[in-house]
Amino acid sequence: MIKSTAKTALLASTLLGATAAMAETTLTIESWRNDDLALWQSQIIPAFEAEHPDINVVFAPSSPAEYNAVLNSKLDAGSAGDLITCRPFDASLALYDAGQLADLSDLSGMDNFSDVAKSAWQTDDGAATFCVPMASVIHGFIYNKEAFDELGLAAPETEAEFFAALDAIQADGNYIPLAMGTNDQWEAATMGYNNIGPNYWNGEEGRLALIAGDQSLTDEQWVAPYRTLARWGAYMGDGYEAQTYPDSQNLFTLGRAAVYPAGSWEISGFNGLADFEMGAFRPPVQNAGDECYISDHTDIALGLNAASPNAEAGRIFLDWVGSSEFASLYANALPGFFSLSNHAVDMEDPLAQEFVSWRGDCHSTIRSTYQILSRGTPNLETETWNASVAAIKGTETPEDAGARLQEGLASWYEPQQ
Amino acid sequence: MQFPRIKWHIVVFLAPAVLVYSAIMIFPLFNTLRLALYTEVDQTRLFVGLENFRTLFGDPLWSDAFWNALWNNMVFFVVHMLVQNPVGILLAALLSHPKLRMAAFYRTAIFIPTILSFVIVGFAWKLILSPLWGIAPDLLDVVGLKSLFQPWLGREGTALLTLSLISVWQFVGIPMMLTYAALLSIPDEILEAGECDGITGFSAFWKIKLPLILPSIGIISVLTFVANFNAFDLIYTTQGALAGPDFSTDILGTMMYRTFFGFQLQLGDPHMGSAIASGMFAVILIGVCVYLFGIQTRLRRYQF
C-alpha cells in the first residue's frame, strides 16, 4: 500500500514536471564566441529570463575556426540551435539564400538599427534583413599615453601631425614608433588600409560608388592610402617583415612601442596586459577640420534558424536583442564591441568611450571589401592584404597595386567591367 | 579438370587491411577525382567535365597561382634532395664508423625532430628566428655577425629557402636511418676483400659502400619526392594559409587548402579544390612512374 502510494506520488511528480517543462521553451544559441560563454551565462541570459520566465536560453558556442563548418553541417542535418550567430555578409547571405535563416525584416526590434548597421545581414537589394545586428568594431590607433607625455606629444589629428609624432618618437629612440608587422598580412589591410582609407574615399560615398562601378580602384582616393602606408614601413620595428600579430600586441603592451594601429576588439585584452595608461586617436585627416570618416565595422549579429520549432520564442529573444537593455549589457561586458543600435549606451571603459565618441564626430562606414566585392575569384579582400603589405614593404608601387586589384575585380565583377 | 581451391585464409587475412585501406584511402582518392568534374550552381551540383581543369590551366588567375605553387614545390624538393639526403648519408656514414663513440646518442638526437609535430617545429623555429624575441639575432650578435641577420621568414627572397631548411632539419633523420641500416647490412667480408686490394677509408666508401646502398638512396629519393609534394603542415603553421610573403612560400598543398576550404571572405570551392588535388596527384604519379620505370629498373642489385 505504502509502496503504491509512493509510486503514484513519483508518477504524479514526473507528470507535473513534464507539464511544467512543456510550458517552458528552450532556445539554443549557436555561436563562435566561446570567449563570451561566462558573460552570457552570468549576465545576459539571467537578465532575459527574469523578464521571460517561460523561456529557457542555452548558449552553446563552438570554436571560432570551426564555426562555419560545424554550423553548416548542423543546419544540413537539422540539428542546429534555434538562434544562429551570424557572420557578416556572404557567409550568412548564403545561409539565407539556402532557406536556412528566417527573414526578420518585420521584427519590431529592427527599427532600432540604421541601414548601415543592417547592411551586413541584408540581401543585396536590401529587401530582406535576416539577422539582428549585435555589435561592431571601430578602427583607430591606440597609443601609449606615458610615452607621448614623456616626449611632449599630443594625439595627432592630421596626417602631418601623425608623421611628425612618429618622427619625434623615432628620433628619441626609446620606443618603436609603430607596432605592426607584415608577417600575418591581414593587419596591414584591416588595421592599415581600411583604417586610414575611409578618410580618402569619404566612407560610404566611395564604398558604394565602388560597388556601383562609378569609381575604380585605380582612382586617386583608392590608391592614396597605399601611398601613405608606404611611409609606415620606416617607423615599424626592425625585422617587421617577420613580425606576427601576437608579436605586435606584445610589443605594445610591454611598453616597447608607442602607437598601435588597432581595432577596438583589442581593448579588453590590452586593459589586462598593459600597465601604462592608454589613449586612442582616430585615423588622421589631411587638413585640420576636414570631415572625418571611421571604419565602424559590422561584425556580429543574431538570426533565427528557419527550421526552428520555437520560432515564436526566438522572435521574442531577438526583439530583446534589439532593446537598449541588451545593448548596454553587451557593450559593458565586452568593451570594444559596440552596440549597433540607435540607443544611447553608457560605457564605463574610458578607452571604449573614446572609440565610440568618434561616431558623434565622424561618418561611419564599413570595410570597403566586405560587401559584395569579395564574392569572386580573385578575392578582393585577400588581394588587399597582399597589396597593403607590398605597399608597406615597398615591393610594389601604389599605382601598380591599384591597377592589379582593379584588373582582378573587373575580371568577375560586372559593374567594374 | 580440377579448379584450384580458393585459399580462404588468404582472403580472411587480407580483408581487414583491404577494407580499411579502401574505405579511407582508395574511395576518397577516386571521389576527389570525381568531385573535380563537377561544379555548384545555385545549391545544386552540376557535371561540367573537364571545365575546372580548363579554368585551372587556362585562366591566368588560376594558372599563375598553380605554376607558382608547383615551382615553389620543385624548389622545396630540390633543396631536400641537395641538402637533406646528402647530409643524411654523410651522417649515416659517420655513425657507422666503428670508432665513433656515443653513436647511439647522436643517432637518437638527430632522429628526434622527425617524431615532433609540425606545429611544434614550426612554432619553435619561428621563435628562434623572430627578429623581436628570437635567439638567432642574439647568437649572431655574440660572434659579431649581427649585420648578417635578416627577418628571413618575412622576406620574399628567403622565406621558401628558410622553410625548406627547417624541414630538412626536421627530417634529416629519415635518410640517415635508412642509409645507416643499409650500411650495416654490408658484409664485412666485402670490405675486407677491398682492403686486401688496397681500397680503404674514403675510397672504400665511394667504391664499395655507395654503390651497394644506391637502391636505398633511390627509395629515399622517392619518399622525399612524395612527402615534399604532399607537404602542407609546415608552411601552414608558420606562414598561414596565405603562404606569405606574397605567395612566395605557396605550395600545392596550401593552394589546395585555401581553395577547397575557403579563406577569410573567400567561400570554399570543393570542386576547384579537388581539381588542384587531382593536379597534385598527377604530379606525384608521374614523378613516381619516372622513378619506377626510368631508374629503379636500371639499378644494379647485388646479392650477398
XYZ file of C-alpha atoms in Angstrom:
721
model
C 0.000 0.000 0.000
C 2.672 2.443 1.022
C 4.723 1.296 -1.924
C 1.983 2.002 -4.409
C 1.306 5.438 -2.901
C 4.971 6.244 -3.260
C 4.798 5.052 -6.846
C 1.794 7.197 -7.585
C 3.464 10.183 -5.981
C 6.547 9.630 -8.071
C 4.478 9.226 -11.212
C 2.475 12.333 -10.423
C 5.596 14.381 -9.820
C 7.070 13.225 -13.125
C 3.877 14.178 -14.910
C 3.821 17.541 -13.201
C 7.430 18.087 -14.096
C 6.682 17.169 -17.695
C 3.807 19.627 -17.937
C 5.954 22.353 -16.405
C 8.672 21.611 -18.934
C 6.152 21.747 -21.763
C 5.119 25.251 -20.840
C 8.753 26.294 -20.979
C 10.539 26.723 -24.274
C 14.242 26.163 -24.534
C 16.175 28.249 -27.028
C 19.664 27.189 -28.043
C 22.113 29.764 -29.424
C 24.838 28.739 -31.870
C 27.892 30.983 -31.677
C 31.633 31.163 -32.348
C 32.212 33.457 -29.350
C 33.276 30.783 -26.865
C 35.245 33.506 -25.068
C 31.907 35.037 -24.067
C 30.346 31.920 -22.549
C 30.701 33.153 -18.956
C 29.271 36.533 -19.841
C 26.206 35.006 -21.472
C 25.583 32.619 -18.604
C 26.101 35.100 -15.784
C 24.679 38.324 -17.221
C 22.788 38.232 -20.494
C 20.685 35.076 -20.121
C 19.604 35.759 -16.482
C 18.547 39.271 -17.491
C 16.379 37.878 -20.289
C 14.947 35.008 -18.256
C 13.970 37.402 -15.468
C 11.610 39.081 -17.933
C 10.519 35.907 -19.685
C 10.392 33.103 -17.115
C 8.711 30.789 -19.618
C 11.708 30.811 -21.973
C 14.942 28.986 -21.225
C 18.044 30.070 -23.095
C 21.156 27.952 -23.618
C 24.307 29.459 -25.113
C 26.180 26.709 -26.996
C 29.288 28.051 -28.731
C 31.848 26.169 -30.837
C 35.401 27.244 -31.602
C 35.768 30.224 -33.978
C 37.851 28.429 -36.596
C 35.371 25.569 -36.875
C 32.176 27.565 -36.501
C 31.211 27.924 -40.165
C 31.823 24.266 -40.969
C 30.119 22.999 -37.796
C 27.122 25.261 -38.280
C 26.666 24.312 -41.925
C 26.661 20.606 -41.195
C 24.307 21.050 -38.229
C 21.903 23.070 -40.370
C 22.019 20.446 -43.108
C 21.385 17.680 -40.600
C 18.552 19.620 -38.921
C 20.238 19.599 -35.516
C 21.252 23.259 -35.307
C 20.096 25.507 -32.478
C 17.176 27.915 -32.716
C 19.242 31.080 -32.833
C 22.261 31.401 -35.098
C 25.073 33.900 -34.566
C 25.664 35.494 -37.958
C 28.971 36.281 -39.607
C 28.726 39.468 -41.675
C 27.884 39.419 -45.397
C 28.301 36.438 -47.700
C 28.623 33.597 -45.188
C 25.217 34.466 -43.694
C 23.701 35.520 -47.003
C 24.458 32.048 -48.352
C 22.529 30.545 -45.417
C 19.585 32.843 -46.064
C 19.604 32.018 -49.769
C 19.604 28.327 -48.901
C 16.476 28.904 -46.797
C 18.219 28.145 -43.519
C 17.840 31.588 -41.925
C 14.426 33.162 -41.438
C 13.504 36.587 -42.819
C 13.377 39.025 -39.876
C 12.530 42.226 -41.771
C 9.214 42.603 -39.943
C 10.721 42.206 -36.462
C 9.855 45.311 -34.445
C 13.305 45.444 -32.821
C 14.790 46.043 -36.292
C 13.607 49.662 -36.190
C 16.336 50.388 -33.673
C 19.080 49.909 -36.261
C 20.356 52.160 -39.028
C 20.657 50.987 -42.623
C 24.445 50.817 -42.410
C 24.168 48.610 -39.330
C 21.786 46.265 -41.101
C 23.644 46.199 -44.421
C 25.836 43.288 -43.382
C 22.827 40.998 -42.960
C 20.614 42.010 -45.836
C 20.065 40.747 -49.330
C 21.916 42.823 -51.945
C 18.789 44.866 -52.712
C 18.141 45.471 -49.008
C 14.671 43.919 -49.286
C 15.148 41.325 -46.542
C 17.089 41.502 -43.287
C 17.865 38.140 -41.717
C 19.927 38.847 -38.578
C 19.639 41.355 -35.735
C 22.897 43.356 -35.553
C 24.669 42.915 -32.224
C 27.997 44.686 -32.330
C 30.578 46.424 -34.432
C 34.271 47.093 -34.037
C 35.811 50.511 -34.674
C 39.254 51.128 -36.117
C 41.716 53.730 -34.947
C 45.044 53.943 -33.167
C 45.776 53.090 -29.532
C 48.782 54.894 -28.113
C 50.977 54.764 -25.038
C 49.992 57.923 -23.157
C 53.063 57.848 -20.943
C 55.363 57.728 -23.953
C 53.519 60.628 -25.557
C 53.687 62.672 -22.327
C 57.404 61.919 -21.931
C 58.059 63.342 -25.387
C 55.563 66.171 -25.018
C 53.419 64.901 -27.869
C 49.680 65.295 -28.272
C 47.391 62.841 -30.033
C 47.665 63.758 -33.724
C 44.657 64.896 -35.717
C 46.078 65.454 -39.158
C 48.323 63.253 -41.227
C 51.188 65.763 -40.955
C 50.907 65.674 -37.152
C 50.735 61.883 -37.254
C 54.027 61.555 -39.107
C 55.597 64.380 -37.053
C 54.756 62.418 -33.901
C 56.232 59.240 -35.378
C 59.372 61.158 -36.348
C 59.713 62.516 -32.818
C 59.332 59.043 -31.307
C 61.886 57.643 -33.715
C 64.349 60.463 -33.013
C 64.010 59.806 -29.294
C 64.800 56.147 -29.845
C 63.228 54.733 -26.678
C 60.128 53.385 -28.376
C 59.364 51.694 -31.656
C 57.018 54.227 -33.268
C 54.503 51.810 -34.829
C 53.707 48.342 -33.513
C 52.750 46.420 -36.619
C 54.233 43.596 -38.672
C 53.539 42.205 -42.106
C 54.036 38.504 -41.454
C 50.361 37.685 -40.964
C 49.310 40.133 -43.681
C 45.770 40.882 -42.515
C 46.752 43.655 -40.117
C 48.227 45.660 -42.991
C 44.851 45.668 -44.725
C 42.493 45.706 -41.742
C 44.366 47.993 -39.371
C 46.207 49.780 -42.159
C 44.353 50.274 -45.425
C 40.790 50.025 -44.127
C 41.666 52.023 -41.025
C 43.024 55.145 -42.723
C 41.283 54.649 -46.086
C 37.760 55.945 -45.349
C 39.183 59.463 -44.934
C 40.391 59.269 -48.529
C 37.364 57.723 -50.208
C 34.858 59.553 -47.999
C 33.492 56.486 -46.285
C 30.171 55.201 -47.552
C 30.223 57.523 -50.571
C 33.327 55.888 -52.010
C 32.461 52.369 -50.886
C 29.039 52.448 -52.527
C 30.438 54.100 -55.665
C 32.934 51.260 -55.948
C 30.159 48.685 -55.663
C 28.087 50.587 -58.231
C 31.046 50.759 -60.584
C 31.253 54.569 -60.560
C 34.720 54.594 -59.011
C 37.578 52.236 -59.635
C 40.483 51.041 -57.545
C 42.867 52.969 -59.785
C 41.246 56.272 -58.741
C 43.343 58.563 -56.588
C 41.191 58.108 -53.463
C 41.744 54.332 -53.544
C 45.471 54.484 -54.403
C 46.433 57.273 -51.987
C 46.033 55.135 -48.832
C 48.690 52.785 -50.247
C 50.970 55.780 -50.724
C 50.510 56.661 -47.045
C 51.033 53.047 -45.968
C 54.301 53.048 -47.917
C 55.563 55.628 -45.414
C 54.685 53.421 -42.428
C 57.420 50.861 -43.091
C 60.151 53.233 -41.915
C 58.521 53.553 -38.480
C 57.917 49.870 -37.853
C 60.387 47.848 -35.778
C 63.488 46.059 -37.064
C 62.526 42.926 -38.937
C 58.836 43.873 -39.086
C 58.602 41.640 -42.158
C 58.645 38.594 -39.870
C 56.674 40.199 -37.022
C 53.363 38.444 -36.341
C 50.105 39.779 -34.933
C 50.734 38.482 -31.378
C 54.273 39.925 -31.632
C 52.804 43.368 -32.297
C 50.310 43.043 -29.449
C 53.074 42.064 -27.041
C 55.405 44.773 -28.302
C 52.796 47.383 -27.499
C 51.525 46.024 -24.174
C 55.097 45.545 -22.926
C 55.561 49.268 -23.453
C 58.180 48.937 -26.179
C 56.122 50.629 -28.878
C 54.287 53.932 -28.834
C 51.443 53.616 -31.345
C 49.372 50.551 -32.202
C 47.145 50.613 -35.303
C 44.125 48.971 -33.758
C 40.665 47.613 -33.836
C 38.520 48.247 -30.776
C 38.334 44.493 -30.024
C 41.845 44.836 -28.579
C 40.584 46.953 -25.676
C 39.646 44.234 -23.197
C 42.845 42.276 -23.878
C 45.078 45.345 -23.632
C 43.391 46.512 -20.410
C 44.542 43.335 -18.743
C 48.090 43.396 -20.085
C 49.319 46.972 -20.287
C 50.452 48.615 -17.054
C 50.632 52.096 -18.566
C 47.844 54.485 -19.431
C 46.492 54.125 -22.950
C 44.735 56.589 -25.182
C 43.194 56.370 -28.611
C 43.071 58.667 -31.612
C 41.098 58.296 -34.789
C 42.578 57.915 -38.264
C 44.177 61.294 -39.105
C 42.637 63.556 -41.731
C 44.504 65.528 -44.413
C 43.855 69.037 -43.099
C 42.634 70.146 -39.700
C 38.873 70.482 -39.714
C 38.271 68.079 -42.637
C 35.231 65.841 -42.441
C 36.321 62.598 -40.824
C 35.298 59.045 -41.568
C 35.813 55.984 -39.434
C 35.576 52.270 -40.093
C 32.792 51.127 -37.775
C 32.680 47.574 -38.972
C 29.595 45.410 -38.547
C 30.946 42.213 -37.068
C 28.366 40.085 -35.278
C 24.575 39.550 -35.363
C 21.933 37.037 -34.350
C 19.497 35.263 -36.677
C 16.722 32.705 -36.455
C 17.041 29.155 -37.737
C 14.254 28.830 -40.340
C 13.618 25.252 -39.219
C 13.353 26.105 -35.534
C 10.198 24.755 -33.818
C 10.448 27.610 -31.291
C 10.247 30.477 -33.769
C 7.797 32.389 -31.567
C 10.125 32.407 -28.561
C 13.090 33.021 -30.865
C 11.496 36.195 -32.165
C 10.832 37.382 -28.602
C 14.506 36.912 -27.788
C 15.610 38.671 -30.979
C 13.347 41.595 -30.191
C 15.068 41.832 -26.842
C 18.493 41.764 -28.585
C 17.348 44.957 -30.294
C 16.482 46.589 -26.974
C 18.518 49.188 -25.103
C 18.872 46.819 -22.150
C 20.736 44.252 -24.229
C 22.830 46.950 -25.909
C 24.112 48.277 -22.616
C 24.670 44.802 -21.105
C 26.692 43.625 -24.085
C 28.728 46.772 -24.624
C 29.789 46.992 -20.989
C 30.652 43.334 -20.617
C 32.762 43.375 -23.765
C 34.416 46.779 -24.091
C 35.404 47.237 -27.713
C 32.346 45.518 -29.148
C 29.980 48.421 -29.679
C 26.245 48.213 -29.971
C 24.963 48.889 -33.469
C 21.588 50.105 -32.251
C 20.413 53.687 -32.123
C 20.064 53.527 -28.344
C 22.363 55.720 -26.266
C 24.621 53.275 -24.433
C 26.667 54.319 -21.402
C 30.024 52.600 -21.236
C 32.435 52.700 -18.360
C 35.713 51.822 -20.057
C 37.486 55.108 -20.941
C 39.213 53.670 -23.997
C 35.942 52.257 -25.307
C 34.274 55.635 -24.638
C 36.988 57.354 -26.666
C 36.451 54.983 -29.599
C 32.694 55.249 -29.572
C 32.776 59.054 -29.230
C 34.065 59.273 -32.790
C 30.682 58.115 -34.000
C 29.381 61.515 -32.963
C 32.052 63.498 -34.836
C 32.665 61.341 -37.883
C 30.756 59.422 -40.526
C 30.697 55.660 -40.058
C 31.468 53.216 -42.809
C 32.438 49.565 -43.024
C 35.464 47.855 -44.543
C 35.431 48.535 -48.251
C 35.980 44.976 -49.401
C 33.428 43.123 -47.304
C 30.145 43.696 -49.087
C 29.690 42.001 -52.490
C 33.201 42.832 -53.728
C 34.849 39.766 -52.193
C 32.446 37.314 -53.730
C 34.567 36.248 -56.700
C 37.971 34.957 -57.588
C 40.425 36.572 -57.138
C 39.141 37.562 -53.730
C 39.426 41.330 -53.271
C 39.886 41.114 -49.500
C 42.826 38.738 -49.738
C 44.308 40.757 -52.618
C 44.025 43.885 -50.470
C 46.043 42.188 -47.719
C 48.687 41.396 -50.257
C 48.714 44.884 -51.778
C 48.848 46.590 -48.372
C 51.842 44.501 -47.342
C 53.552 45.174 -50.671
C 52.940 48.905 -50.199
C 54.447 48.916 -46.700
C 57.476 46.923 -47.826
C 57.833 48.991 -50.975
C 57.875 45.936 -53.243
C 55.063 47.293 -55.444
C 54.173 50.883 -56.258
C 50.744 52.094 -55.085
C 49.716 52.671 -58.707
C 50.671 49.129 -59.721
C 48.822 47.732 -56.713
C 45.683 49.695 -57.641
C 45.901 48.532 -61.254
C 46.389 44.894 -60.219
C 43.424 44.947 -57.839
C 41.227 46.677 -60.401
C 42.120 44.085 -63.036
C 41.292 41.272 -60.625
C 37.975 42.829 -59.594
C 36.961 43.637 -63.166
C 37.644 40.054 -64.205
C 34.493 38.848 -62.445
C 32.512 41.880 -61.227
C 30.298 43.221 -63.981
C 29.727 46.826 -62.799
C 33.502 47.311 -62.889
C 33.922 45.996 -66.442
C 39.700 -30.863 -64.747
C 40.040 -29.574 -61.235
C 39.680 -25.927 -60.202
C 42.324 -24.717 -57.823
C 40.795 -24.431 -54.376
C 40.229 -20.919 -53.108
C 42.664 -20.292 -50.310
C 40.219 -18.811 -47.818
C 42.771 -17.985 -45.177
C 44.447 -15.540 -47.574
C 41.151 -13.763 -48.198
C 40.383 -13.617 -44.488
C 43.769 -12.243 -43.550
C 43.806 -9.684 -46.331
C 40.242 -8.494 -45.817
C 40.710 -6.091 -42.861
C 43.599 -4.252 -44.500
C 41.891 -4.129 -47.897
C 38.616 -2.886 -46.411
C 40.161 -0.230 -44.209
C 42.552 0.940 -46.894
C 39.765 1.112 -49.476
C 37.453 2.997 -47.174
C 39.892 5.642 -46.018
C 42.331 5.864 -48.951
C 41.078 4.445 -52.261
C 37.485 5.652 -52.048
C 38.329 9.259 -51.020
C 41.010 9.376 -53.725
C 38.614 8.419 -56.513
C 35.832 10.523 -55.042
C 38.154 13.550 -55.113
C 38.982 12.849 -58.742
C 35.245 12.598 -59.442
C 34.442 15.785 -57.494
C 36.837 17.684 -59.755
C 34.444 17.100 -62.655
C 31.549 18.945 -61.036
C 30.676 22.473 -60.073
C 27.985 24.031 -57.931
C 25.428 26.463 -59.295
C 22.597 27.716 -57.074
C 22.926 24.986 -54.433
C 22.897 22.145 -56.969
C 25.831 20.109 -58.216
C 26.359 20.096 -61.947
C 28.563 17.843 -64.053
C 30.911 20.009 -66.117
C 33.513 17.530 -67.345
C 36.972 18.988 -67.563
C 35.819 22.601 -67.216
C 37.522 23.019 -63.815
C 40.822 21.911 -65.301
C 40.386 24.303 -68.205
C 39.937 27.115 -65.657
C 42.890 25.919 -63.620
C 45.296 25.795 -66.550
C 43.684 28.253 -68.960
C 42.684 31.193 -66.763
C 45.840 33.170 -65.924
C 44.431 33.992 -62.464
C 44.411 30.304 -61.596
C 47.249 29.024 -63.734
C 49.741 31.647 -62.488
C 48.996 30.627 -58.928
C 49.205 26.935 -59.831
C 52.551 27.223 -61.644
C 53.887 29.405 -58.846
C 52.900 26.743 -56.319
C 54.352 23.960 -58.465
C 57.605 25.870 -58.925
C 57.869 26.528 -55.172
C 57.204 22.836 -54.603
C 60.057 21.991 -57.005
C 62.394 24.321 -55.119
C 61.286 22.764 -51.831
C 62.032 19.301 -53.254
C 65.375 20.250 -54.807
C 66.592 21.732 -51.523
C 65.704 18.471 -49.789
C 67.493 16.424 -52.452
C 70.594 18.609 -52.353
C 70.812 19.129 -48.605
C 68.736 16.651 -46.642
C 69.730 13.460 -48.450
C 73.499 14.062 -48.843
C 73.702 15.237 -45.232
C 71.666 12.218 -44.140
C 74.030 9.860 -45.995
C 77.061 11.635 -44.581
C 75.707 11.340 -41.040
C 74.953 7.665 -41.597
C 78.487 7.086 -42.886
C 79.917 8.799 -39.803
C 77.600 6.907 -37.459
C 78.526 3.554 -38.945
C 82.202 4.255 -38.336
C 83.264 1.626 -35.800
C 85.458 4.008 -33.823
C 82.771 6.637 -33.201
C 81.873 6.919 -29.541
C 78.355 7.748 -28.332
C 76.910 6.790 -31.726
C 73.588 5.808 -30.173
C 73.231 9.239 -28.583
C 73.898 11.101 -31.832
C 71.600 8.790 -33.734
C 68.741 9.430 -31.313
C 69.364 13.169 -31.056
C 69.352 13.616 -34.810
C 66.279 11.459 -35.269
C 64.133 13.069 -32.556
C 62.915 16.107 -34.585
C 61.379 13.659 -37.059
C 58.862 12.492 -34.473
C 57.958 16.031 -33.376
C 54.735 17.575 -34.569
C 54.949 20.116 -37.411
C 53.219 22.602 -35.170
C 55.971 22.391 -32.575
C 58.753 22.532 -35.163
C 57.156 25.450 -36.997
C 56.475 27.391 -33.839
C 59.900 26.734 -32.319
C 61.734 27.866 -35.434
C 59.510 30.884 -35.818
C 60.509 31.899 -32.293
C 64.189 31.130 -32.865
C 64.219 33.283 -35.990
C 61.964 36.036 -34.629
C 63.611 39.451 -35.012
C 61.975 40.560 -31.741
C 62.399 37.751 -29.231
C 64.401 35.207 -31.213
C 67.682 33.710 -30.140
C 69.145 33.845 -33.662
C 69.875 37.600 -33.707
C 71.433 37.394 -30.217
C 73.616 34.433 -31.139
C 74.835 36.231 -34.261
C 75.496 39.283 -32.119
C 77.713 37.263 -29.785
C 80.013 36.335 -32.664
C 79.837 39.832 -34.072
C 77.785 38.926 -37.131
C 74.562 40.723 -36.188
C 74.628 42.503 -39.528
C 74.010 39.159 -41.246
C 70.666 38.729 -39.505
C 67.557 39.310 -41.553
C 63.897 38.568 -40.921
C 64.324 35.550 -43.195
C 60.788 34.229 -42.853
C 59.339 37.610 -43.794
C 61.274 38.293 -46.993
C 60.094 37.053 -50.377
C 63.589 36.073 -51.417
C 64.495 33.956 -48.401
C 61.262 32.633 -46.875
C 60.980 29.497 -49.024
C 64.632 28.543 -48.615
C 64.374 29.082 -44.848
C 61.306 26.882 -44.599
C 62.960 24.207 -46.758
C 65.952 24.165 -44.451
C 63.713 23.940 -41.368
C 62.040 20.944 -42.971
C 65.475 19.491 -43.789
C 66.456 19.909 -40.142
C 63.323 18.094 -39.080
C 63.556 15.168 -41.473
C 67.276 14.575 -41.974
C 66.908 11.649 -39.560
C 64.947 9.600 -42.085
C 67.581 9.298 -44.858
C 70.148 8.911 -42.100
C 68.353 5.924 -40.562
C 67.596 4.224 -43.880
C 71.162 4.661 -45.128
C 72.539 3.604 -41.773
C 70.544 0.360 -41.917
C 71.754 -0.280 -45.479
C 75.363 0.389 -44.486
C 75.151 -2.019 -41.568
C 73.893 -4.773 -43.843
C 77.050 -4.666 -45.990
C 79.037 -7.774 -45.060
C 82.468 -7.208 -43.571
C 83.999 -9.765 -45.962
C 83.442 -7.451 -48.906
C 85.123 -4.559 -47.134
C 87.965 -6.828 -46.014
C 88.404 -8.097 -49.564
C 88.585 -4.476 -50.663
C 91.214 -3.774 -48.037
C 93.340 -6.603 -49.426
C 93.185 -4.838 -52.768
C 94.255 -1.596 -51.102
C 90.844 0.129 -51.037
C 90.429 1.678 -47.604
C 88.918 4.692 -45.863
C 87.345 7.259 -48.115
C 87.711 5.325 -51.326
C 86.095 2.298 -49.678
C 83.034 4.466 -49.126
C 82.953 5.738 -52.707
C 83.828 2.497 -54.464
C 82.202 -0.163 -52.313
C 79.635 1.185 -49.865
C 77.961 3.823 -52.003
C 77.212 1.513 -54.947
C 75.787 -1.002 -52.527
C 73.422 1.467 -50.886
C 72.218 3.033 -54.164
C 68.880 1.161 -54.089
C 68.238 2.622 -50.627
C 69.084 6.091 -51.892
C 66.584 5.537 -54.697
C 63.858 4.690 -52.206
C 64.817 7.701 -50.078
C 64.525 9.944 -53.116
C 61.042 8.670 -53.907
C 59.938 9.079 -50.301
C 61.321 12.627 -50.286
C 59.541 13.397 -53.546
C 56.162 12.137 -52.371
C 56.462 13.778 -48.950
C 57.553 17.122 -50.394
C 54.790 17.303 -52.969
C 52.235 16.427 -50.299
C 53.732 18.972 -47.889
C 51.406 21.466 -46.265
C 51.688 21.439 -42.489
C 54.946 23.317 -42.007
C 54.002 26.144 -44.372
C 50.529 26.387 -42.864
C 51.759 26.560 -39.281
C 54.494 29.113 -39.914
C 53.109 31.284 -42.715
C 49.370 30.647 -42.568
C 47.098 29.532 -45.399
C 48.043 32.571 -47.474
C 51.640 31.289 -47.630
C 53.195 34.720 -47.424
C 55.047 36.882 -48.045
C 53.327 37.485 -51.384
C 52.747 33.752 -52.035
C 56.487 33.143 -52.116
C 56.054 30.013 -49.981
C 52.798 28.866 -51.566
C 52.981 25.185 -52.449
C 50.336 22.927 -53.974
C 49.111 21.810 -50.549
C 48.429 25.317 -49.247
C 46.855 26.398 -52.525
C 44.566 23.368 -52.436
C 43.630 24.058 -48.801
C 42.751 27.696 -49.497
C 40.644 26.798 -52.489
C 38.912 23.772 -51.004
C 38.013 25.115 -47.570
C 37.898 28.817 -48.374
C 39.850 31.536 -46.676
C 38.678 34.646 -44.811
C 35.987 36.104 -47.084
C 36.590 33.589 -49.858
C 33.990 30.834 -49.600
C 35.325 27.315 -50.100
C 35.047 25.682 -53.522
C 35.412 21.900 -53.090
C 35.254 21.357 -56.823
C 38.144 23.627 -57.820
C 39.964 22.361 -54.731
C 39.543 18.806 -55.981
C 40.859 19.848 -59.383
C 44.036 21.128 -57.698
C 44.244 17.949 -55.606
C 43.945 15.925 -58.811
C 46.787 18.013 -60.254
C 48.910 17.177 -57.208
C 48.039 13.513 -57.610
C 49.067 13.599 -61.280
C 52.384 15.302 -60.500
C 53.235 12.732 -57.845
C 52.077 9.831 -60.024
C 54.242 10.987 -62.936
C 57.228 11.532 -60.665
C 56.929 8.099 -59.100
C 56.446 6.424 -62.515
C 59.534 8.145 -63.903
C 61.467 6.772 -60.976
C 59.999 3.273 -61.149
C 60.437 2.749 -64.860
C 63.360 5.057 -65.576
C 65.645 4.462 -62.622
C 64.557 1.597 -60.420
C 64.689 -0.987 -63.201
C 68.206 0.094 -64.164
C 69.655 -0.079 -60.687
C 72.013 -2.997 -60.293
C 71.380 -5.147 -57.281
C 73.928 -7.251 -55.503
C 73.187 -10.440 -53.700
C 75.386 -11.272 -50.780
